[in-house]
CSV table of N, CA and C in Angstrom, one decimal:
chain,number,residue,atom,x,y,z
A,1,MET,N,148.7,180.4,126.5
A,1,MET,CA,149.2,179.7,125.4
A,1,MET,C,148.1,179.3,124.5
A,2,THR,N,148.4,179.3,123.2
A,2,THR,CA,147.4,179.0,122.2
A,2,THR,C,147.4,177.5,122.0
A,3,LEU,N,146.3,177.0,121.4
A,3,LEU,CA,146.1,175.6,121.1
A,3,LEU,C,147.1,175.2,120.1
A,4,LEU,N,147.5,176.1,119.1
A,4,LEU,CA,148.4,175.7,118.1
A,4,LEU,C,149.8,175.5,118.7
A,5,TYR,N,150.2,176.3,119.7
A,5,TYR,CA,151.5,176.1,120.4
A,5,TYR,C,151.5,174.8,121.1
A,6,LEU,N,150.4,174.5,121.9
A,6,LEU,CA,150.4,173.2,122.6
A,6,LEU,C,150.4,172.0,121.6
A,7,TYR,N,149.7,172.1,120.5
A,7,TYR,CA,149.8,171.1,119.5
A,7,TYR,C,151.2,170.9,119.0
A,8,TYR,N,151.9,172.0,118.7
A,8,TYR,CA,153.3,172.0,118.2
A,8,TYR,C,154.2,171.3,119.2
A,9,VAL,N,154.1,171.7,120.5
A,9,VAL,CA,155.0,171.1,121.5
A,9,VAL,C,154.6,169.6,121.7
A,10,PHE,N,153.4,169.3,121.6
A,10,PHE,CA,152.9,167.9,121.8
A,10,PHE,C,153.4,167.0,120.7
A,11,THR,N,153.3,167.5,119.4
A,11,THR,CA,153.7,166.6,118.3
A,11,THR,C,155.2,166.5,118.2
A,12,LEU,N,156.0,167.5,118.7
A,12,LEU,CA,157.5,167.4,118.6
A,12,LEU,C,158.0,166.5,119.8
A,13,THR,N,157.2,166.3,120.8
A,13,THR,CA,157.7,165.6,122.0
A,13,THR,C,157.3,164.2,122.0
A,14,PHE,N,156.2,163.8,121.5
A,14,PHE,CA,155.6,162.5,121.6
A,14,PHE,C,155.4,161.9,120.2
A,15,LYS,N,155.4,160.5,120.2
A,15,LYS,CA,155.1,159.8,118.9
A,15,LYS,C,154.0,158.7,119.3
A,16,TYR,N,153.2,158.4,118.4
A,16,TYR,CA,152.2,157.4,118.5
A,16,TYR,C,152.7,156.2,117.8
A,17,ASN,N,152.7,155.0,118.5
A,17,ASN,CA,153.3,153.8,117.9
A,17,ASN,C,152.4,153.1,116.8
A,18,GLY,N,151.2,153.6,116.7
A,18,GLY,CA,150.4,153.1,115.6
A,18,GLY,C,149.6,151.9,115.9
A,19,THR,N,149.8,151.2,117.0
A,19,THR,CA,149.0,150.0,117.3
A,19,THR,C,148.1,150.2,118.5
A,20,ALA,N,148.5,150.9,119.5
A,20,ALA,CA,147.7,151.1,120.7
A,20,ALA,C,148.0,152.6,121.2
A,21,PRO,N,147.1,153.1,122.0
A,21,PRO,CA,147.2,154.5,122.4
A,21,PRO,C,148.4,154.6,123.5
A,22,ASP,N,149.6,154.2,123.0
A,22,ASP,CA,150.7,154.2,123.9
A,22,ASP,C,151.7,155.3,123.4
A,23,TRP,N,151.7,156.4,124.1
A,23,TRP,CA,152.6,157.5,123.7
A,23,TRP,C,153.9,157.4,124.4
A,24,GLN,N,155.0,157.7,123.7
A,24,GLN,CA,156.3,157.6,124.4
A,24,GLN,C,157.2,158.7,123.9
A,25,VAL,N,158.1,159.2,124.8
A,25,VAL,CA,159.0,160.3,124.4
A,25,VAL,C,160.1,159.7,123.6
A,26,GLN,N,160.5,160.4,122.5
A,26,GLN,CA,161.6,160.0,121.7
A,26,GLN,C,162.8,160.9,122.0
A,27,ARG,N,163.9,160.4,122.2
A,27,ARG,CA,165.2,161.2,122.4
A,27,ARG,C,166.2,160.8,121.4
A,28,CYS,N,166.8,161.8,120.8
A,28,CYS,CA,167.9,161.6,119.8
A,28,CYS,C,169.2,161.4,120.6
A,29,ASN,N,169.7,160.2,120.5
A,29,ASN,CA,170.9,159.8,121.2
A,29,ASN,C,172.2,160.0,120.4
A,30,VAL,N,173.1,160.9,120.8
A,30,VAL,CA,174.3,161.1,120.1
A,30,VAL,C,175.4,160.0,120.2
A,31,SER,N,175.2,159.2,121.2
A,31,SER,CA,176.2,158.1,121.5
A,31,SER,C,176.1,157.1,120.4
A,32,GLY,N,177.3,156.6,119.9
A,32,GLY,CA,177.3,155.6,118.9
A,32,GLY,C,178.4,155.8,117.8
A,33,VAL,N,178.3,155.0,116.8
A,33,VAL,CA,179.3,155.2,115.7
A,33,VAL,C,178.5,155.8,114.5
A,34,TRP,N,179.1,156.9,114.0
A,34,TRP,CA,178.5,157.7,112.9
A,34,TRP,C,179.4,157.7,111.7
A,35,LEU,N,178.8,157.9,110.5
A,35,LEU,CA,179.5,158.0,109.3
A,35,LEU,C,179.0,159.2,108.6
A,36,ASN,N,179.9,160.1,108.1
A,36,ASN,CA,179.5,161.3,107.3
A,36,ASN,C,179.6,161.0,105.8
A,37,GLU,N,179.2,162.0,105.0
A,37,GLU,CA,179.1,161.9,103.6
A,37,GLU,C,180.5,161.7,102.9
A,38,LEU,N,181.5,162.0,103.6
A,38,LEU,CA,182.9,161.9,103.1
A,38,LEU,C,183.5,160.5,103.5
A,39,GLY,N,182.8,159.7,104.3
A,39,GLY,CA,183.4,158.5,104.7
A,39,GLY,C,184.1,158.5,106.1
A,40,SER,N,184.1,159.7,106.7
A,40,SER,CA,184.8,159.8,108.0
A,40,SER,C,183.9,159.1,109.1
A,41,VAL,N,184.6,158.5,110.1
A,41,VAL,CA,183.9,157.8,111.1
A,41,VAL,C,184.0,158.5,112.5
A,42,LEU,N,182.9,158.7,113.1
A,42,LEU,CA,182.9,159.4,114.4
A,42,LEU,C,182.3,158.4,115.4
A,43,ASN,N,183.1,158.2,116.5
A,43,ASN,CA,182.6,157.3,117.6
A,43,ASN,C,182.4,158.1,118.8
A,44,LEU,N,181.2,158.3,119.2
A,44,LEU,CA,180.9,159.2,120.3
A,44,LEU,C,180.3,158.5,121.5
A,45,SER,N,180.6,159.0,122.7
A,45,SER,CA,180.0,158.5,123.9
A,45,SER,C,179.6,159.7,124.8
A,46,ALA,N,178.3,159.8,125.2
A,46,ALA,CA,177.9,160.9,126.0
A,46,ALA,C,177.7,160.3,127.4
A,47,ASP,N,178.3,161.1,128.4
A,47,ASP,CA,178.2,160.8,129.8
A,47,ASP,C,177.6,162.1,130.4
A,48,GLY,N,176.3,162.2,130.6
A,48,GLY,CA,175.7,163.5,131.0
A,48,GLY,C,176.0,164.5,129.9
A,49,PRO,N,176.5,165.7,130.3
A,49,PRO,CA,176.7,166.7,129.3
A,49,PRO,C,178.1,166.5,128.6
A,50,ARG,N,178.9,165.6,129.0
A,50,ARG,CA,180.2,165.4,128.4
A,50,ARG,C,180.2,164.4,127.2
A,51,LEU,N,180.9,164.8,126.1
A,51,LEU,CA,181.1,164.0,125.0
A,51,LEU,C,182.6,163.6,124.9
A,52,SER,N,182.8,162.3,124.5
A,52,SER,CA,184.2,161.9,124.2
A,52,SER,C,184.1,160.8,123.1
A,53,GLY,N,185.3,160.6,122.6
A,53,GLY,CA,185.3,159.6,121.5
A,53,GLY,C,186.5,159.8,120.6
A,54,THR,N,186.3,159.3,119.4
A,54,THR,CA,187.4,159.4,118.3
A,54,THR,C,186.8,159.8,117.0
A,55,PHE,N,187.6,160.4,116.2
A,55,PHE,CA,187.2,160.8,114.9
A,55,PHE,C,188.2,160.3,113.9
A,56,HIS,N,187.8,159.4,113.0
A,56,HIS,CA,188.8,158.9,112.0
A,56,HIS,C,188.4,159.6,110.7
A,57,SER,N,189.3,160.6,110.3
A,57,SER,CA,189.0,161.4,109.1
A,57,SER,C,189.4,160.7,107.8
A,58,SER,N,188.6,160.9,106.8
A,58,SER,CA,188.9,160.3,105.5
A,58,SER,C,189.5,161.3,104.6
A,59,VAL,N,189.6,162.6,105.1
A,59,VAL,CA,190.2,163.7,104.3
A,59,VAL,C,191.1,164.5,105.1
A,60,GLU,N,192.1,165.2,104.4
A,60,GLU,CA,193.0,166.1,105.1
A,60,GLU,C,193.0,167.4,104.2
A,61,SER,N,193.3,168.5,104.9
A,61,SER,CA,193.4,169.8,104.1
A,61,SER,C,194.8,169.8,103.4
A,62,SER,N,195.8,169.1,104.0
A,62,SER,CA,197.1,169.0,103.3
A,62,SER,C,197.7,167.7,103.9
A,63,SER,N,198.6,167.1,103.2
A,63,SER,CA,199.2,165.9,103.6
A,63,SER,C,199.9,166.0,105.0
A,64,GLY,N,199.5,165.1,105.9
A,64,GLY,CA,200.0,165.1,107.3
A,64,GLY,C,199.3,166.0,108.3
A,65,ALA,N,198.3,166.8,107.8
A,65,ALA,CA,197.6,167.7,108.7
A,65,ALA,C,196.9,167.1,109.9
A,66,THR,N,196.4,165.9,109.7
A,66,THR,CA,195.7,165.2,110.8
A,66,THR,C,196.7,164.3,111.6
A,67,GLY,N,197.8,164.1,111.1
A,67,GLY,CA,198.8,163.2,111.8
A,67,GLY,C,198.7,161.8,111.3
A,68,GLU,N,199.5,161.0,111.9
A,68,GLU,CA,199.5,159.6,111.4
A,68,GLU,C,198.3,158.8,111.8
A,69,GLY,N,197.7,158.1,110.9
A,69,GLY,CA,196.5,157.3,111.1
A,69,GLY,C,195.2,158.1,110.9
A,70,MET,N,195.3,159.5,110.8
A,70,MET,CA,194.2,160.3,110.6
A,70,MET,C,193.1,160.1,111.7
A,71,ILE,N,193.5,159.8,112.9
A,71,ILE,CA,192.5,159.6,114.0
A,71,ILE,C,192.8,160.7,115.1
A,72,GLY,N,191.7,161.3,115.6
A,72,GLY,CA,191.9,162.3,116.6
A,72,GLY,C,190.9,162.0,117.8
A,73,LYS,N,191.3,162.5,119.0
A,73,LYS,CA,190.5,162.3,120.2
A,73,LYS,C,189.4,163.4,120.2
A,74,VAL,N,188.2,163.1,120.4
A,74,VAL,CA,187.1,164.0,120.5
A,74,VAL,C,186.7,164.4,121.9
A,75,LEU,N,186.6,165.7,122.2
A,75,LEU,CA,186.1,166.2,123.4
A,75,LEU,C,184.9,167.2,123.1
A,76,GLY,N,183.9,167.1,123.9
A,76,GLY,CA,182.8,168.1,123.7
A,76,GLY,C,181.7,168.1,124.8
A,77,ILE,N,180.7,168.8,124.5
A,77,ILE,CA,179.5,168.9,125.4
A,77,ILE,C,178.2,168.7,124.6
A,78,VAL,N,177.2,168.2,125.3
A,78,VAL,CA,175.9,167.9,124.6
A,78,VAL,C,174.8,168.4,125.5
A,79,GLY,N,173.8,169.0,124.9
A,79,GLY,CA,172.6,169.4,125.7
A,79,GLY,C,171.8,168.2,126.1
A,80,GLN,N,170.8,168.4,126.9
A,80,GLN,CA,170.0,167.3,127.5
A,80,GLN,C,168.6,167.3,127.0
A,81,SER,N,168.3,168.0,125.9
A,81,SER,CA,166.9,168.0,125.4
A,81,SER,C,166.7,166.7,124.6
A,82,ASP,N,165.5,166.6,124.0
A,82,ASP,CA,165.2,165.4,123.2
A,82,ASP,C,165.9,165.4,121.9
A,83,GLN,N,166.2,166.6,121.3
A,83,GLN,CA,166.9,166.7,120.1
A,83,GLN,C,168.1,167.7,120.4
A,84,PRO,N,169.1,167.2,121.1
A,84,PRO,CA,170.1,168.1,121.7
A,84,PRO,C,171.1,168.7,120.7
A,85,THR,N,171.5,169.9,121.1
A,85,THR,CA,172.6,170.6,120.4
A,85,THR,C,173.9,170.1,121.1
A,86,PHE,N,175.0,170.2,120.3
A,86,PHE,CA,176.3,169.7,120.9
A,86,PHE,C,177.4,170.4,120.2
A,87,THR,N,178.6,170.4,120.8
A,87,THR,CA,179.8,170.8,120.2
A,87,THR,C,180.9,169.8,120.5
A,88,MET,N,181.8,169.7,119.6
A,88,MET,CA,182.9,168.8,119.8
A,88,MET,C,184.1,169.3,119.1
A,89,SER,N,185.3,169.0,119.6
A,89,SER,CA,186.6,169.4,119.0
A,89,SER,C,187.6,168.3,118.9
A,90,VAL,N,188.5,168.4,118.0
A,90,VAL,CA,189.6,167.5,117.8
A,90,VAL,C,190.9,168.3,117.6
A,91,LEU,N,191.9,168.1,118.4
A,91,LEU,CA,193.3,168.6,118.1
A,91,LEU,C,194.1,167.5,117.4
A,92,TRP,N,194.4,167.8,116.1
A,92,TRP,CA,195.0,166.8,115.3
A,92,TRP,C,196.5,166.8,115.6
A,93,GLU,N,197.2,165.6,115.5
A,93,GLU,CA,198.6,165.5,115.7
A,93,GLU,C,199.4,166.5,114.8
A,94,GLY,N,198.9,166.8,113.7
A,94,GLY,CA,199.6,167.7,112.8
A,94,GLY,C,199.5,169.2,113.1
A,95,GLY,N,198.8,169.5,114.2
A,95,GLY,CA,198.7,170.9,114.7
A,95,GLY,C,197.4,171.6,114.4
A,96,SER,N,196.6,171.1,113.5
A,96,SER,CA,195.3,171.8,113.2
A,96,SER,C,194.2,171.4,114.2
A,97,VAL,N,193.2,172.1,114.2
A,97,VAL,CA,192.0,171.9,115.1
A,97,VAL,C,190.8,171.9,114.3
A,98,SER,N,189.9,170.9,114.6
A,98,SER,CA,188.6,170.9,114.0
A,98,SER,C,187.5,171.0,115.1
A,99,THR,N,186.5,171.8,114.8
A,99,THR,CA,185.4,171.9,115.8
A,99,THR,C,184.1,171.8,115.0
A,100,TRP,N,183.1,171.1,115.6
A,100,TRP,CA,181.8,171.0,115.0
A,100,TRP,C,180.8,171.5,116.0
A,101,ALA,N,179.7,172.2,115.5
A,101,ALA,CA,178.6,172.5,116.3
A,101,ALA,C,177.4,172.0,115.6
A,102,GLY,N,176.5,171.3,116.3
A,102,GLY,CA,175.4,170.8,115.6
A,102,GLY,C,174.2,170.4,116.5
A,103,GLN,N,173.3,169.6,115.9
A,103,GLN,CA,172.1,169.1,116.6
A,103,GLN,C,171.8,167.7,116.1
A,104,CYS,N,171.3,166.9,117.1
A,104,CYS,CA,170.8,165.6,116.8
A,104,CYS,C,169.3,165.7,116.5
A,105,PHE,N,168.9,165.2,115.3
A,105,PHE,CA,167.5,165.2,114.9
A,105,PHE,C,167.0,163.8,114.7
A,106,LEU,N,165.8,163.6,114.9
A,106,LEU,CA,165.1,162.3,114.5
A,106,LEU,C,164.4,162.5,113.2
A,107,GLN,N,164.9,161.7,112.2
A,107,GLN,CA,164.2,161.7,110.9
A,107,GLN,C,163.6,160.4,110.7
A,108,SER,N,162.2,160.3,110.7
A,108,SER,CA,161.5,159.1,110.6
A,108,SER,C,162.0,158.1,111.6
A,109,HIS,N,162.2,158.6,112.8
A,109,HIS,CA,162.6,157.8,114.0
A,109,HIS,C,164.0,157.3,113.9
A,110,HIS,N,164.8,157.8,113.0
A,110,HIS,CA,166.2,157.5,112.9
A,110,HIS,C,167.0,158.8,113.1
A,111,PRO,N,168.1,158.7,114.0
A,111,PRO,CA,168.9,159.9,114.3
A,111,PRO,C,169.8,160.3,113.2
A,112,VAL,N,170.0,161.6,113.1
A,112,VAL,CA,171.0,162.2,112.2
A,112,VAL,C,171.6,163.4,112.9
A,113,LEU,N,172.9,163.5,112.7
A,113,LEU,CA,173.6,164.7,113.3
A,113,LEU,C,173.9,165.7,112.2
A,114,ARG,N,173.4,166.9,112.3
A,114,ARG,CA,173.6,167.9,111.3
A,114,ARG,C,174.6,168.9,111.9
A,115,THR,N,175.7,169.2,111.3
A,115,THR,CA,176.7,170.0,111.9
A,115,THR,C,177.3,171.0,110.9
A,116,ILE,N,177.9,172.1,111.5
A,116,ILE,CA,178.7,173.0,110.8
A,116,ILE,C,180.1,172.8,111.4
A,117,TRP,N,181.1,172.8,110.6
A,117,TRP,CA,182.5,172.6,111.1
A,117,TRP,C,183.4,173.8,110.8
A,118,LEU,N,184.4,173.9,111.6
A,118,LEU,CA,185.5,174.9,111.4
A,118,LEU,C,186.8,174.2,111.5
A,119,LEU,N,187.6,174.3,110.5
A,119,LEU,CA,189.0,173.7,110.5
A,119,LEU,C,190.0,174.9,110.6
A,120,ARG,N,190.8,174.8,111.6
A,120,ARG,CA,191.9,175.9,111.7
A,120,ARG,C,193.2,175.2,111.7
A,121,THR,N,194.0,175.6,110.7
A,121,THR,CA,195.4,175.1,110.5
A,121,THR,C,196.3,176.1,111.1
A,122,GLU,N,197.5,175.7,111.4
A,122,GLU,CA,198.5,176.7,111.9
A,122,GLU,C,199.0,177.6,110.8
A,123,ALA,N,198.9,178.9,111.0
A,123,ALA,CA,199.4,179.8,110.0
A,123,ALA,C,200.9,180.1,110.2
A,124,SER,N,201.7,180.2,109.1
A,124,SER,CA,203.1,180.4,109.3
A,124,SER,C,203.4,181.9,109.8
A,125,SER,N,202.4,182.8,109.6
A,125,SER,CA,202.6,184.2,110.0
A,125,SER,C,201.2,184.8,110.2
A,126,GLU,N,201.2,185.9,110.8
A,126,GLU,CA,199.9,186.6,111.0
A,126,GLU,C,199.3,187.1,109.6
A,127,ASP,N,200.2,187.3,108.7
A,127,ASP,CA,199.8,187.7,107.3
A,127,ASP,C,199.0,186.6,106.7
A,128,GLN,N,199.3,185.3,107.1
A,128,GLN,CA,198.6,184.2,106.5
A,128,GLN,C,197.3,183.8,107.3
A,129,ASN,N,197.0,184.5,108.3
A,129,ASN,CA,195.9,184.2,109.1
A,129,ASN,C,194.6,184.0,108.3
A,130,TRP,N,194.3,184.8,107.3
A,130,TRP,CA,193.1,184.8,106.6
A,130,TRP,C,192.9,183.4,105.9
A,131,SER,N,193.9,182.8,105.5
A,131,SER,CA,193.8,181.5,104.8
A,131,SER,C,193.9,180.3,105.7
A,132,ALA,N,193.9,180.4,107.0
A,132,ALA,CA,194.1,179.3,107.9
A,132,ALA,C,192.8,178.7,108.4
A,133,THR,N,191.7,179.3,108.1
A,133,THR,CA,190.4,178.8,108.6
A,133,THR,C,189.5,178.4,107.4
A,134,ARG,N,188.9,177.2,107.6
A,134,ARG,CA,187.9,176.8,106.6
A,134,ARG,C,186.6,176.4,107.3
A,135,ILE,N,185.5,176.5,106.6
A,135,ILE,CA,184.2,176.2,107.2
A,135,ILE,C,183.4,175.4,106.3
A,136,GLY,N,182.6,174.5,106.8
A,136,GLY,CA,181.8,173.6,106.0
A,136,GLY,C,180.7,173.0,106.8
A,137,GLU,N,180.1,172.0,106.2
A,137,GLU,CA,178.9,171.3,106.8
A,137,GLU,C,179.1,169.8,106.7
A,138,ASN,N,178.7,169.0,107.7
A,138,ASN,CA,178.7,167.6,107.6
A,138,ASN,C,177.3,167.1,108.1
A,139,THR,N,176.9,166.0,107.6
A,139,THR,CA,175.7,165.2,108.1
A,139,THR,C,176.2,163.8,108.4
A,140,PHE,N,176.0,163.4,109.6
A,140,PHE,CA,176.4,162.1,110.1
A,140,PHE,C,175.1,161.2,110.3
A,141,HIS,N,175.2,160.0,109.8
A,141,HIS,CA,174.2,159.0,110.0
A,141,HIS,C,174.8,157.8,110.8
A,142,PRO,N,173.9,157.1,111.5
A,142,PRO,CA,174.5,155.9,112.2
A,142,PRO,C,175.1,154.9,111.3
A,143,LYS,N,176.3,154.5,111.7
A,143,LYS,CA,177.0,153.5,110.8
A,143,LYS,C,176.3,152.2,111.0
A,144,LYS,N,176.0,151.6,109.9
A,144,LYS,CA,175.3,150.3,109.9
A,144,LYS,C,176.3,149.2,110.2
A,145,PRO,N,175.9,148.3,111.1
A,145,PRO,CA,176.9,147.1,111.3
A,145,PRO,C,177.0,146.2,110.1
A,146,ARG,N,178.2,145.7,109.9
A,146,ARG,CA,178.4,144.7,108.8
A,146,ARG,C,177.9,143.4,109.3
A,147,HIS,N,177.2,142.7,108.5
A,147,HIS,CA,176.7,141.4,108.8
A,147,HIS,C,177.7,140.4,108.1
A,148,ASN,N,178.2,139.5,108.9
A,148,ASN,CA,179.0,138.4,108.4
A,148,ASN,C,178.2,137.5,107.5
A,149,GLN,N,178.8,137.1,106.4
A,149,GLN,CA,178.1,136.2,105.5
A,149,GLN,C,178.2,134.8,106.0
A,150,PRO,N,177.2,134.0,105.9
A,150,PRO,CA,177.3,132.6,106.4
A,150,PRO,C,178.4,131.9,105.6
A,151,SER,N,179.0,130.9,106.2
A,151,SER,CA,180.1,130.2,105.5
A,151,SER,C,179.5,129.5,104.3
A,152,GLY,N,180.2,129.4,103.2
A,152,GLY,CA,179.8,128.8,102.0
A,152,GLY,C,179.1,129.7,101.0
A,153,SER,N,178.8,131.0,101.5
A,153,SER,CA,178.2,131.9,100.5
A,153,SER,C,179.2,132.9,100.0
A,154,LYS,N,179.0,133.5,98.9
A,154,LYS,CA,179.9,134.4,98.3
A,154,LYS,C,179.4,135.8,98.3
């Protein structure tokens, strides 16, 4: 192995806290509440390699496609590395299916989920198959908790 390779592995795996020579491994955790650029909310829980949770969509491909409430159950799998890859899927009440494949990255010690998605709606016939699939990209950031304002403030 070359020194450059060892340096690369070392810098991706460890961080220096800046105050003492205390090195610690950083792991990007996919569990939590996430918000994407469209305002959709993803609530994920990882149990070993299994992912579960809910996805509250803020958009639909057509009216009623996601079902009532626009909330779907998430099932998926996640890798066990420090910046793990993952996949997750939702079967919407309206009959369509969404699937995401992505990776959890640490950006300045803050996690971000970068994903590619596939949305498949039910085609009325095989001739309509070509128009039943859409593909795109989402970036999810941790949802910041709302802080209650103290009484008497506006």
